[in-house]
mmCIF file of C-alpha atoms and ligand atoms in Angstrom:
data_model
loop_
_atom_site.group_PDB
_atom_site.id
_atom_site.type_symbol
_atom_site.label_atom_id
_atom_site.label_comp_id
_atom_site.label_asym_id
_atom_site.label_seq_id
_atom_site.Cartn_x
_atom_site.Cartn_y
_atom_site.Cartn_z
ATOM 1 C CA MET F 1 68.270 2.958 91.297
ATOM 2 C CA LYS F 2 67.476 6.583 89.719
ATOM 3 C CA SER F 3 67.777 8.472 93.162
ATOM 4 C CA ILE F 4 71.589 6.863 93.243
ATOM 5 C CA GLN F 5 72.198 8.160 89.561
ATOM 6 C CA SER F 6 71.314 11.685 90.779
ATOM 7 C CA ASN F 7 73.628 11.240 93.557
ATOM 8 C CA ILE F 8 76.420 10.637 91.840
ATOM 9 C CA LYS F 9 75.840 13.489 90.098
ATOM 10 C CA LYS F 10 75.483 15.929 93.073
ATOM 11 C CA ALA F 11 78.880 14.122 94.185
ATOM 12 C CA LYS F 12 79.863 14.490 90.646
ATOM 13 C CA LYS F 13 79.331 18.621 90.622
ATOM 14 C CA TYR F 14 80.568 19.066 94.117
ATOM 15 C CA LEU F 15 84.491 17.945 93.090
ATOM 16 C CA ASP F 16 84.678 19.280 90.221
ATOM 17 C CA LYS F 17 84.310 22.811 91.906
ATOM 18 C CA ASN F 18 87.380 21.777 94.166
ATOM 19 C CA GLN F 19 84.574 20.873 96.976
ATOM 20 C CA CYS F 20 85.361 17.682 99.603
ATOM 21 C CA VAL F 21 82.722 15.145 99.642
ATOM 22 C CA ALA F 22 82.453 12.222 101.814
ATOM 23 C CA VAL F 23 81.980 8.597 99.953
ATOM 24 C CA PRO F 24 81.383 4.888 100.755
ATOM 25 C CA THR F 25 83.389 2.618 100.645
ATOM 26 C CA GLU F 26 83.694 -1.268 101.686
ATOM 27 C CA THR F 27 85.896 -0.327 103.421
ATOM 28 C CA VAL F 28 85.022 2.868 105.306
ATOM 29 C CA TYR F 29 84.290 5.820 104.385
ATOM 30 C CA GLY F 30 86.625 8.711 102.952
ATOM 31 C CA LEU F 31 86.666 12.217 102.259
ATOM 32 C CA ALA F 32 87.191 12.785 99.310
ATOM 33 C CA GLY F 33 88.380 15.405 96.611
ATOM 34 C CA ASN F 34 90.404 15.725 93.493
ATOM 35 C CA ALA F 35 94.030 14.494 93.389
ATOM 36 C CA TYR F 36 94.741 16.780 90.341
ATOM 37 C CA SER F 37 94.184 20.094 92.495
ATOM 38 C CA GLY F 38 96.739 21.485 94.858
ATOM 39 C CA LEU F 39 92.995 23.314 95.696
ATOM 40 C CA SER F 40 91.234 20.208 96.383
ATOM 41 C CA VAL F 41 93.436 18.187 98.434
ATOM 42 C CA LYS F 42 94.267 21.703 100.898
ATOM 43 C CA LYS F 43 91.020 20.908 101.851
ATOM 44 C CA ILE F 44 90.311 17.268 103.043
ATOM 45 C CA PHE F 45 93.857 17.928 104.786
ATOM 46 C CA LYS F 46 92.459 21.396 106.651
ATOM 47 C CA LEU F 47 89.029 19.919 107.228
ATOM 48 C CA LYS F 48 90.425 15.955 108.346
ATOM 49 C CA LYS F 49 93.503 18.232 111.141
ATOM 50 C CA ARG F 50 95.524 15.470 109.329
ATOM 51 C CA PRO F 51 99.345 16.559 109.422
ATOM 52 C CA MET F 52 100.446 17.909 105.864
ATOM 53 C CA ASN F 53 103.562 15.540 106.037
ATOM 54 C CA ASN F 54 100.713 11.855 105.854
ATOM 55 C CA PRO F 55 100.044 11.333 102.281
ATOM 56 C CA LEU F 56 96.588 10.361 100.925
ATOM 57 C CA ILE F 57 95.350 7.781 99.823
ATOM 58 C CA VAL F 58 94.461 8.360 95.753
ATOM 59 C CA HIS F 59 91.409 6.168 94.242
ATOM 60 C CA TYR F 60 91.191 4.751 90.829
ATOM 61 C CA PHE F 61 88.474 3.365 88.637
ATOM 62 C CA ASP F 62 91.102 1.139 87.133
ATOM 63 C CA ILE F 63 94.045 0.333 86.016
ATOM 64 C CA ASN F 64 93.766 2.243 82.569
ATOM 65 C CA LYS F 65 93.631 5.279 84.581
ATOM 66 C CA LEU F 66 96.442 4.592 86.594
ATOM 67 C CA LYS F 67 99.157 3.988 84.272
ATOM 68 C CA LYS F 68 99.319 7.997 83.414
ATOM 69 C CA ASP F 69 100.320 8.208 86.775
ATOM 70 C CA CYS F 70 102.268 5.267 88.543
ATOM 71 C CA HIS F 71 104.469 3.342 87.110
ATOM 72 C CA ILE F 72 103.091 -0.881 87.659
ATOM 73 C CA SER F 73 105.515 -3.656 88.079
ATOM 74 C CA ASP F 74 104.446 -7.417 87.489
ATOM 75 C CA ASN F 75 103.837 -8.179 91.489
ATOM 76 C CA PHE F 76 101.412 -5.180 91.077
ATOM 77 C CA ILE F 77 99.476 -7.151 88.085
ATOM 78 C CA LYS F 78 99.264 -10.384 90.499
ATOM 79 C CA LEU F 79 97.787 -8.100 93.012
ATOM 80 C CA TYR F 80 95.729 -6.720 90.971
ATOM 81 C CA GLU F 81 94.228 -9.251 88.680
ATOM 82 C CA LYS F 82 93.161 -11.323 91.751
ATOM 83 C CA PHE F 83 92.090 -8.439 94.287
ATOM 84 C CA CYS F 84 91.074 -5.520 92.405
ATOM 85 C CA PRO F 85 88.903 -3.749 93.083
ATOM 86 C CA GLY F 86 89.067 -4.575 97.099
ATOM 87 C CA PRO F 87 90.527 -3.676 100.053
ATOM 88 C CA ILE F 88 94.167 -3.685 99.583
ATOM 89 C CA THR F 89 96.547 -0.086 99.217
ATOM 90 C CA PHE F 90 99.951 -0.202 96.762
ATOM 91 C CA ILE F 91 102.394 1.767 96.948
ATOM 92 C CA LEU F 92 104.150 2.348 93.305
ATOM 93 C CA LYS F 93 106.613 4.804 91.905
ATOM 94 C CA LEU F 94 105.624 8.134 90.427
ATOM 95 C CA LYS F 95 106.028 8.827 87.401
ATOM 96 C CA PRO F 96 107.613 12.336 86.640
ATOM 97 C CA LYS F 97 104.956 13.139 85.026
ATOM 98 C CA SER F 98 102.085 12.831 86.525
ATOM 99 C CA LYS F 99 99.595 14.743 87.595
ATOM 100 C CA ILE F 100 99.483 14.854 90.991
ATOM 101 C CA SER F 101 98.779 17.317 93.393
ATOM 102 C CA LYS F 102 102.862 17.515 95.332
ATOM 103 C CA LEU F 103 100.439 17.832 98.474
ATOM 104 C CA VAL F 104 99.043 14.457 98.560
ATOM 105 C CA THR F 105 101.929 13.067 98.827
ATOM 106 C CA ASN F 106 104.513 15.261 100.463
ATOM 107 C CA LYS F 107 106.401 15.674 97.693
ATOM 108 C CA GLN F 108 108.029 11.823 98.260
ATOM 109 C CA LYS F 109 108.852 9.872 94.828
ATOM 110 C CA SER F 110 105.879 7.267 95.928
ATOM 111 C CA LEU F 111 101.821 7.149 95.685
ATOM 112 C CA ALA F 112 99.292 4.455 97.799
ATOM 113 C CA VAL F 113 96.705 3.484 94.925
ATOM 114 C CA ARG F 114 93.701 1.637 95.721
ATOM 115 C CA PHE F 115 90.614 0.210 93.902
ATOM 116 C CA PRO F 116 87.909 0.590 95.725
ATOM 117 C CA LYS F 117 84.956 -2.188 95.219
ATOM 118 C CA HIS F 118 82.070 -0.180 96.457
ATOM 119 C CA PRO F 119 79.447 -0.027 93.250
ATOM 120 C CA ILE F 120 78.643 3.460 94.022
ATOM 121 C CA PHE F 121 81.939 4.954 94.853
ATOM 122 C CA ARG F 122 82.870 3.179 91.641
ATOM 123 C CA LYS F 123 80.291 4.566 89.208
ATOM 124 C CA LEU F 124 81.097 8.229 90.929
ATOM 125 C CA LEU F 125 84.811 7.679 89.754
ATOM 126 C CA LYS F 126 83.744 6.275 86.291
ATOM 127 C CA SER F 127 82.315 9.780 85.601
ATOM 128 C CA LEU F 128 85.762 11.728 85.991
ATOM 129 C CA SER F 129 88.731 12.795 84.738
ATOM 130 C CA TYR F 130 90.393 12.701 87.481
ATOM 131 C CA PRO F 131 91.120 10.081 90.679
ATOM 132 C CA LEU F 132 90.031 11.135 94.401
ATOM 133 C CA ALA F 133 92.666 11.576 96.811
ATOM 134 C CA ALA F 134 90.759 10.235 100.237
ATOM 135 C CA PRO F 135 91.797 9.780 103.675
ATOM 136 C CA SER F 136 89.281 8.002 106.203
ATOM 137 C CA ALA F 137 86.394 10.136 106.737
ATOM 138 C CA ASN F 138 87.314 11.252 110.163
ATOM 139 C CA ILE F 139 88.789 13.851 111.895
ATOM 140 C CA SER F 140 92.834 12.926 112.782
ATOM 141 C CA THR F 141 93.606 10.079 115.427
ATOM 142 C CA GLY F 142 89.803 9.793 115.952
ATOM 143 C CA LEU F 143 87.801 6.489 114.614
ATOM 144 C CA SER F 144 87.183 5.789 111.198
ATOM 145 C CA SER F 145 83.336 6.452 109.654
ATOM 146 C CA VAL F 146 81.446 2.993 108.486
ATOM 147 C CA GLN F 147 77.972 5.316 107.597
ATOM 148 C CA ALA F 148 77.240 8.040 106.676
ATOM 149 C CA SER F 149 75.839 9.168 109.896
ATOM 150 C CA ASP F 150 79.184 9.113 111.841
ATOM 151 C CA VAL F 151 80.515 11.101 108.523
ATOM 152 C CA ILE F 152 78.154 13.956 109.652
ATOM 153 C CA GLU F 153 78.885 13.302 113.501
ATOM 154 C CA GLU F 154 82.570 13.701 112.542
ATOM 155 C CA PHE F 155 82.269 17.180 110.393
ATOM 156 C CA GLY F 156 79.002 18.481 110.941
ATOM 157 C CA SER F 157 77.996 21.097 108.312
ATOM 158 C CA LYS F 158 81.846 21.751 107.331
ATOM 159 C CA ILE F 159 81.496 18.781 104.648
ATOM 160 C CA LYS F 160 79.044 19.595 101.492
ATOM 161 C CA TYR F 161 77.902 16.539 100.670
ATOM 162 C CA VAL F 162 77.994 12.501 102.127
ATOM 163 C CA LEU F 163 78.039 10.523 99.513
ATOM 164 C CA ASN F 164 75.202 7.583 101.085
ATOM 165 C CA GLY F 165 75.940 3.866 100.119
ATOM 166 C CA GLY F 166 75.222 2.314 103.165
ATOM 167 C CA LYS F 167 76.897 0.821 105.901
ATOM 168 C CA CYS F 168 80.272 -0.083 104.569
ATOM 169 C CA ARG F 169 80.652 -4.353 104.644
ATOM 170 C CA ILE F 170 83.954 -4.763 106.005
ATOM 171 C CA GLY F 171 84.215 -1.692 108.329
ATOM 172 C CA VAL F 172 87.824 -1.088 108.407
ATOM 173 C CA GLU F 173 90.490 0.018 106.006
ATOM 174 C CA SER F 174 92.277 -1.491 103.393
ATOM 175 C CA THR F 175 95.253 -3.100 103.976
ATOM 176 C CA ILE F 176 98.548 -1.663 102.693
ATOM 177 C CA ILE F 177 101.115 -3.731 100.668
ATOM 178 C CA ASN F 178 104.481 -1.186 99.858
ATOM 179 C CA LEU F 179 105.810 -2.393 96.126
ATOM 180 C CA LEU F 180 109.205 -0.679 96.039
ATOM 181 C CA LYS F 181 111.117 -3.087 96.813
ATOM 182 C CA LYS F 182 110.153 -6.446 98.295
ATOM 183 C CA PRO F 183 106.838 -6.225 99.062
ATOM 184 C CA THR F 184 106.269 -4.800 102.615
ATOM 185 C CA ILE F 185 102.900 -4.721 104.697
ATOM 186 C CA LEU F 186 102.708 -1.415 106.158
ATOM 187 C CA ARG F 187 99.188 -1.723 107.465
ATOM 188 C CA PHE F 188 96.726 -4.188 108.532
ATOM 189 C CA GLY F 189 93.626 -4.356 107.193
ATOM 190 C CA GLY F 190 90.477 -5.727 105.496
ATOM 191 C CA LEU F 191 93.029 -8.235 103.010
ATOM 192 C CA ASP F 192 94.045 -11.680 104.881
ATOM 193 C CA ILE F 193 98.329 -11.035 104.028
ATOM 194 C CA SER F 194 97.518 -14.880 103.964
ATOM 195 C CA LYS F 195 95.804 -14.445 100.614
ATOM 196 C CA ILE F 196 98.288 -12.208 99.116
ATOM 197 C CA GLN F 197 101.185 -14.477 100.598
ATOM 198 C CA LYS F 198 99.594 -17.065 97.698
ATOM 199 C CA VAL F 199 99.257 -14.979 94.833
ATOM 200 C CA LEU F 200 103.122 -13.481 95.089
ATOM 201 C CA LYS F 201 103.766 -17.448 96.200
ATOM 202 C CA LYS F 202 106.306 -15.952 99.263
ATOM 203 C CA LYS F 203 106.924 -14.419 102.151
ATOM 204 C CA VAL F 204 106.161 -10.582 101.975
ATOM 205 C CA LEU F 205 107.925 -8.243 104.926
ATOM 206 C CA ILE F 206 105.810 -6.624 107.619
ATOM 207 C CA LYS F 207 106.675 -3.413 108.913
ATOM 208 C CA THR F 208 103.598 -2.110 110.341
ATOM 209 C CA ASN F 209 105.207 -0.117 113.472
ATOM 210 C CA LEU F 210 107.574 1.855 111.111
ATOM 211 C CA LYS F 211 109.410 5.082 112.540
ATOM 212 C CA ASN F 212 111.167 6.560 109.933
ATOM 213 C CA LYS F 213 109.488 8.610 107.077
ATOM 214 C CA ILE F 214 107.672 5.864 104.879
ATOM 215 C CA ALA F 215 104.377 5.753 106.896
ATOM 216 C CA PRO F 216 103.955 8.896 108.395
ATOM 217 C CA GLY F 217 100.265 7.286 110.032
ATOM 218 C CA GLN F 218 101.760 4.632 111.478
ATOM 219 C CA PHE F 219 101.401 7.749 114.341
ATOM 220 C CA PRO F 220 101.036 5.753 117.577
ATOM 221 C CA LEU F 221 97.998 6.993 118.798
ATOM 222 C CA HIS F 222 95.609 6.400 116.291
ATOM 223 C CA TYR F 223 91.543 5.109 115.704
ATOM 224 C CA SER F 224 90.792 6.400 119.068
ATOM 225 C CA PRO F 225 86.974 6.254 120.452
ATOM 226 C CA GLY F 226 88.820 9.364 122.285
ATOM 227 C CA ILE F 227 88.464 7.041 126.255
ATOM 228 C CA PRO F 228 90.920 4.773 126.874
ATOM 229 C CA LEU F 229 90.246 1.482 125.990
ATOM 230 C CA ARG F 230 91.837 -1.744 127.062
ATOM 231 C CA THR F 231 92.554 -5.345 125.616
ATOM 232 C CA ASN F 232 92.948 -8.507 126.593
ATOM 233 C CA VAL F 233 90.653 -8.180 129.111
ATOM 234 C CA LYS F 234 88.941 -11.450 131.142
ATOM 235 C CA LYS F 235 86.606 -9.219 133.961
ATOM 236 C CA PRO F 236 85.749 -5.926 133.253
ATOM 237 C CA LYS F 237 86.150 -3.121 136.445
ATOM 238 C CA LYS F 238 82.582 -2.060 137.597
ATOM 239 C CA ASN F 239 82.776 1.195 135.168
ATOM 240 C CA GLU F 240 83.663 -0.508 132.511
ATOM 241 C CA ALA F 241 82.033 -0.647 129.607
ATOM 242 C CA PHE F 242 83.146 -4.512 128.248
ATOM 243 C CA VAL F 243 83.377 -5.287 124.499
ATOM 244 C CA LEU F 244 82.805 -9.374 123.225
ATOM 245 C CA ILE F 245 82.831 -11.504 120.639
ATOM 246 C CA LYS F 246 80.881 -14.347 121.570
ATOM 247 C CA LYS F 247 78.086 -15.103 123.582
ATOM 248 C CA ARG F 248 78.425 -15.229 127.842
ATOM 249 C CA LYS F 249 75.691 -17.160 129.520
ATOM 250 C CA THR F 250 74.691 -14.031 131.590
ATOM 251 C CA SER F 251 75.203 -10.573 130.130
ATOM 252 C CA PHE F 252 75.076 -7.674 132.086
ATOM 253 C CA LYS F 253 74.415 -3.790 130.844
ATOM 254 C CA ASN F 254 77.352 -3.027 130.807
ATOM 255 C CA TYR F 255 78.206 -5.940 127.510
ATOM 256 C CA TYR F 256 78.867 -4.891 123.963
ATOM 257 C CA TYR F 257 78.740 -7.687 121.589
ATOM 258 C CA LEU F 258 80.778 -7.227 118.324
ATOM 259 C CA SER F 259 79.639 -10.487 117.566
ATOM 260 C CA LYS F 260 77.746 -13.443 119.597
ATOM 261 C CA LYS F 261 78.976 -15.910 117.301
ATOM 262 C CA ASN F 262 83.036 -15.716 117.788
ATOM 263 C CA ASP F 263 82.725 -14.319 113.825
ATOM 264 C CA LEU F 264 85.840 -12.320 113.347
ATOM 265 C CA GLN F 265 84.733 -10.510 110.440
ATOM 266 C CA GLN F 266 81.931 -9.360 111.635
ATOM 267 C CA SER F 267 83.332 -8.293 114.416
ATOM 268 C CA ALA F 268 85.773 -5.804 112.230
ATOM 269 C CA LYS F 269 82.251 -4.376 110.414
ATOM 270 C CA ASN F 270 80.855 -3.778 113.785
ATOM 271 C CA LEU F 271 83.941 -2.183 115.790
ATOM 272 C CA TYR F 272 84.099 0.949 114.936
ATOM 273 C CA SER F 273 80.319 2.039 115.312
ATOM 274 C CA LEU F 274 80.332 -0.371 118.926
ATOM 275 C CA LEU F 275 82.678 2.027 120.006
ATOM 276 C CA ARG F 276 80.831 5.309 119.081
ATOM 277 C CA THR F 277 78.001 3.933 120.727
ATOM 278 C CA ILE F 278 80.002 2.989 124.103
ATOM 279 C CA LYS F 279 81.186 6.593 123.671
ATOM 280 C CA LYS F 280 77.247 7.882 123.249
ATOM 281 C CA ASP F 281 75.927 5.730 126.293
ATOM 282 C CA GLY F 282 78.180 8.034 128.351
ATOM 283 C CA TYR F 283 81.476 4.956 129.164
ATOM 284 C CA LYS F 284 84.721 6.550 130.202
ATOM 285 C CA LEU F 285 86.655 3.359 130.031
ATOM 286 C CA ILE F 286 86.144 0.669 127.594
ATOM 287 C CA ALA F 287 87.729 -2.869 128.275
ATOM 288 C CA ILE F 288 87.508 -5.694 125.427
ATOM 289 C CA GLU F 289 87.782 -9.663 125.697
ATOM 290 C CA LYS F 290 90.729 -11.030 124.047
ATOM 291 C CA ILE F 291 90.265 -10.674 120.453
ATOM 292 C CA PRO F 292 91.584 -14.254 118.638
ATOM 293 C CA ASN F 293 94.972 -13.708 116.553
ATOM 294 C CA LYS F 294 94.109 -14.556 113.261
ATOM 295 C CA GLY F 295 92.660 -13.429 110.263
ATOM 296 C CA ILE F 296 91.218 -9.991 110.096
ATOM 297 C CA GLY F 297 91.310 -10.667 113.850
ATOM 298 C CA LYS F 298 95.105 -9.246 113.517
ATOM 299 C CA THR F 299 93.213 -5.829 112.105
ATOM 300 C CA ILE F 300 91.063 -5.655 114.517
ATOM 301 C CA ASN F 301 94.206 -6.278 117.845
ATOM 302 C CA ASP F 302 96.454 -3.444 115.789
ATOM 303 C CA ARG F 303 93.442 -0.920 115.145
ATOM 304 C CA LEU F 304 92.760 -1.684 119.287
ATOM 305 C CA SER F 305 96.504 -1.441 120.194
ATOM 306 C CA ARG F 306 97.156 1.520 118.318
ATOM 307 C CA ALA F 307 93.646 3.258 120.421
ATOM 308 C CA SER F 308 94.895 2.073 123.469
ATOM 309 C CA LYS F 309 97.660 4.636 123.043
ATOM 310 C CA TYR F 310 94.823 6.965 124.282
HETATM 311 O O1 TXA H 1 90.472 1.390 103.418
HETATM 312 C C1 TXA H 1 90.976 2.601 102.820
HETATM 313 O O2 TXA H 1 92.280 2.229 102.678
HETATM 314 C C2 TXA H 1 90.814 3.775 103.665
HETATM 315 C C3 TXA H 1 89.522 4.213 102.499
HETATM 316 C C4 TXA H 1 88.570 5.221 102.460
HETATM 317 O O3 TXA H 1 89.726 4.439 100.908
HETATM 318 N N1 TXA H 1 91.817 5.014 103.505
HETATM 319 C C5 TXA H 1 92.150 5.762 104.611
HETATM 320 O O4 TXA H 1 93.224 5.924 104.139
HETATM 321 O O5 TXA H 1 91.972 4.562 105.522
HETATM 322 P P1 TXA H 1 93.934 6.686 105.327
HETATM 323 O O6 TXA H 1 94.454 8.326 104.888
HETATM 324 O O7 TXA H 1 93.255 7.582 107.171
HETATM 325 O O8 TXA H 1 95.103 5.910 105.837
HETATM 326 C C6 TXA H 1 95.878 6.141 104.972
HETATM 327 C C7 TXA H 1 97.711 5.093 105.349
HETATM 328 C C8 TXA H 1 98.409 6.531 106.357
HETATM 329 O O9 TXA H 1 98.778 5.852 107.224
HETATM 330 C C9 TXA H 1 99.351 6.861 105.347
HETATM 331 O O10 TXA H 1 100.512 7.735 105.683
HETATM 332 C C10 TXA H 1 99.511 5.374 104.163
HETATM 333 O O11 TXA H 1 97.969 5.339 103.782
HETATM 334 N N2 TXA H 1 100.581 6.137 103.404
HETATM 335 C C11 TXA H 1 99.779 7.096 101.830
HETATM 336 N N3 TXA H 1 100.396 7.333 101.441
HETATM 337 C C12 TXA H 1 101.984 6.805 101.202
HETATM 338 C C13 TXA H 1 102.949 6.326 100.576
HETATM 339 N N4 TXA H 1 102.928 6.771 99.502
HETATM 340 N N5 TXA H 1 104.211 5.639 101.429
HETATM 341 C C14 TXA H 1 103.752 5.063 102.184
HETATM 342 N N6 TXA H 1 102.733 5.015 103.007
HETATM 343 C C15 TXA H 1 101.892 5.736 102.811
HETATM 344 MG MG1 MG H 2 92.382 7.417 108.633
#
């Protein structure tokens, strides 16, 4: 307990000096910096090798801290009350007087905001006088990090500090909903869309493959382990690693399990780390069995389809 407090203090010290630190969230690790400081935000883009036109998500402790920066709507309040803190990101209208660095939004008038649930990250956010811009802690287009060792694998000594919060509980990124007009899902994620629809009492639009300006992050290649990957595979080829979600009677050396019980939640949690392991084991090709396209399975399939554009 005491060491958690001192780790949070250490992270704060770096952040106060406009340095970037990696932070644990319930979805994936983030690479965080002061969202009000252009200097910090620039460092995030540079470390991640991320194109400057791809805006960042800003993380807040709660709605009170958000009010200075964004206009809030009825739909936002409904979803916030039900799901926050949690794995959902909202696109809201930025207030003209907000102190958010222009680099965060690529000068757009909207801001992506999120209220992460991880208790250590929440303690850190509470202790700061500014919100944190934080994209996923990985080099652009690669696999997100779900534990401290992944972050170190991605950035090595280039990153000043990793605030260790163990393995991420959900393992895939937040669901993104655009609330500027009709509620529209921009990215499948950790929160099931059916739950969102229940709260809003209506169907939401789904535009996860936009080619226009609003979601420049939805590039074709993303979440890639850096080797080719095939989906919906019944039988792997000889040299492929085979990724499964339920136990087979006979298992071979190249079989890797996301889950042994057809558990989609567990599969999401294991997805990125298993792909990392397969690559480290030396495979050059990955085959994945069909994943049911329901609940968080939709998010897994979305990530795999982008990763397979390699
Ligand atoms: O779970 C998550 O959301 C993680 C953790 C660290 O919070 N963060 C994350 O950030 O996944 P990132 O940067 O890897 O993905 C953010 C996505 C990008 O695709 C970006 O284009 C989109 O959000 N985005 C950011 N600001 C936006 C905006 N104003 N309008 C539309 N899309 C936006
Ligand atoms: Mg990312």
